[in-house]
């Protein structure tokens, strides 16, 4: 059974940092991409970042480039999202997800064809105060 468990959210002031963790189980971690999405109140869920050990691909949304860094620890089956220089507009529930695809290029396909990812964590709240 695929399971994804997020942690690390919280309340932080603008300009601060947080590190989110996504612990994965139930599948071969090294073979598939894992992504972070976020959803703010009243807004659609958006892809934030992705990493795949299978093909070395990564993805960052334009809104987070230069501020967020995604990484993975294959020994711990965990993906991290280091978020620096946080802004109030980063406030959202952050989810990790996988569709058991080998490449983060799948993000572009799923966005174009509105194809939802199959497996999701429960989400972790990130609130950035101004």
Coordinates of C-alpha atoms in Angstrom, one line a residue:
X1 CA 0.0 0.0 0.0
X2 CA 1.4 3.4 -1.0
X3 CA 1.6 5.8 1.9
X4 CA 2.9 9.3 2.0
X5 CA 3.2 11.2 5.3
X6 CA 4.0 14.9 5.4
X7 CA 5.4 16.8 8.4
X8 CA 7.2 20.0 9.2
X9 CA 4.5 22.6 8.5
X10 CA 3.8 25.5 10.9
X11 CA 3.6 29.2 11.4
X12 CA 6.5 31.4 10.4
X13 CA 7.0 35.1 9.8
X14 CA 7.7 36.4 6.3
X15 CA 11.3 35.9 5.3
X16 CA 11.6 32.8 7.5
X17 CA 12.2 29.2 6.6
X18 CA 10.6 25.8 7.0
X19 CA 11.6 22.3 6.0
X20 CA 8.8 19.9 5.0
X21 CA 9.4 16.2 5.0
X22 CA 7.5 13.5 3.1
X23 CA 8.1 9.9 4.3
X24 CA 7.1 7.4 1.6
X25 CA 6.4 3.6 1.8
X26 CA 4.8 0.9 -0.1
X27 CA 6.7 1.3 -3.3
X28 CA 10.3 1.4 -4.6
X29 CA 11.3 4.9 -3.7
X30 CA 14.2 5.1 -6.1
X31 CA 12.1 4.4 -9.2
X32 CA 9.5 7.1 -9.1
X33 CA 9.1 10.9 -8.9
X34 CA 7.6 12.5 -5.8
X35 CA 6.1 16.0 -6.0
X36 CA 5.0 18.7 -3.6
X37 CA 1.7 20.4 -4.3
X38 CA 0.0 23.2 -2.4
X39 CA -3.5 24.5 -2.1
X40 CA -4.4 27.9 -0.7
X41 CA -8.0 28.7 0.4
X42 CA -10.1 29.4 -2.7
X43 CA -7.4 28.5 -5.1
X44 CA -6.7 25.5 -7.2
X45 CA -4.0 23.0 -6.1
X46 CA -0.7 23.7 -7.8
X47 CA 2.5 21.8 -8.3
X48 CA 5.4 23.3 -6.4
X49 CA 8.3 21.0 -6.9
X50 CA 9.2 17.5 -7.9
X51 CA 12.2 15.2 -7.7
X52 CA 12.9 11.8 -9.2
X53 CA 15.9 9.6 -8.4
X54 CA 15.0 7.4 -11.4
X55 CA 16.0 10.0 -14.1
X56 CA 17.4 12.8 -12.0
X57 CA 14.7 15.2 -13.0
X58 CA 13.5 18.0 -10.9
X59 CA 10.8 20.6 -11.3
X60 CA 10.1 24.0 -9.6
X61 CA 7.2 26.3 -10.1
X62 CA 8.3 29.8 -11.2
X63 CA 6.9 31.2 -8.0
X64 CA 9.3 29.3 -5.8
X65 CA 12.5 29.1 -8.0
X66 CA 15.5 30.3 -6.0
X67 CA 13.7 30.1 -2.7
X68 CA 12.7 26.4 -2.4
X69 CA 15.0 23.4 -2.7
X70 CA 13.8 19.8 -3.1
X71 CA 16.0 16.9 -2.0
X72 CA 15.7 13.2 -1.2
X73 CA 17.3 10.7 1.1
X74 CA 16.9 7.4 -0.5
X75 CA 18.1 5.5 2.6
X76 CA 15.2 7.0 4.5
X77 CA 12.7 7.0 1.7
X78 CA 12.0 10.7 2.4
X79 CA 11.7 13.8 0.3
X80 CA 12.4 17.2 1.7
X81 CA 11.3 20.7 0.7
X82 CA 13.4 23.4 2.1
X83 CA 11.5 26.6 1.9
X84 CA 13.4 29.9 2.4
X85 CA 12.5 33.5 2.1
X86 CA 8.9 32.6 2.7
X87 CA 6.1 35.0 1.7
X88 CA 2.5 35.3 2.9
X89 CA 1.4 34.1 -0.5
X90 CA 3.2 30.8 0.2
X91 CA 0.5 30.1 2.8
X92 CA -1.3 26.9 1.9
X93 CA -1.7 23.2 2.7
X94 CA 1.2 21.4 1.3
X95 CA 0.8 17.8 0.0
X96 CA 3.3 15.3 -1.3
X97 CA 2.1 13.0 -4.1
X98 CA 3.3 10.4 -6.5
X99 CA 1.8 8.8 -9.6
X100 CA 4.4 6.1 -9.7
X101 CA 5.9 7.7 -12.8
X102 CA 9.7 7.6 -13.3
X103 CA 10.1 11.2 -14.3
X104 CA 9.1 14.7 -13.0
X105 CA 8.3 15.5 -16.7
X106 CA 4.9 13.9 -15.9
X107 CA 4.0 17.2 -14.1
X108 CA 3.7 18.9 -17.5
X109 CA 1.5 16.2 -18.9
X110 CA -0.8 16.2 -15.8
X111 CA -1.1 20.0 -15.9
X112 CA -1.9 20.0 -19.6
X113 CA -4.5 17.2 -19.5
X114 CA -5.7 17.9 -16.0
X115 CA -4.7 14.4 -14.9
X116 CA -4.7 14.0 -11.2
X117 CA -1.9 12.2 -9.4
X118 CA -2.9 8.9 -7.8
X119 CA -1.4 8.9 -4.3
X120 CA -1.5 11.8 -1.8
X121 CA -0.5 12.5 1.7
X122 CA -2.8 14.1 4.3
X123 CA -1.2 17.5 3.9
X124 CA 0.6 19.9 6.3
X125 CA -0.4 23.5 6.9
X126 CA 2.1 26.2 6.2
X127 CA 1.2 29.7 7.4
X128 CA 3.4 32.7 6.7
X129 CA 2.5 35.9 8.6
X130 CA 3.3 39.3 7.2

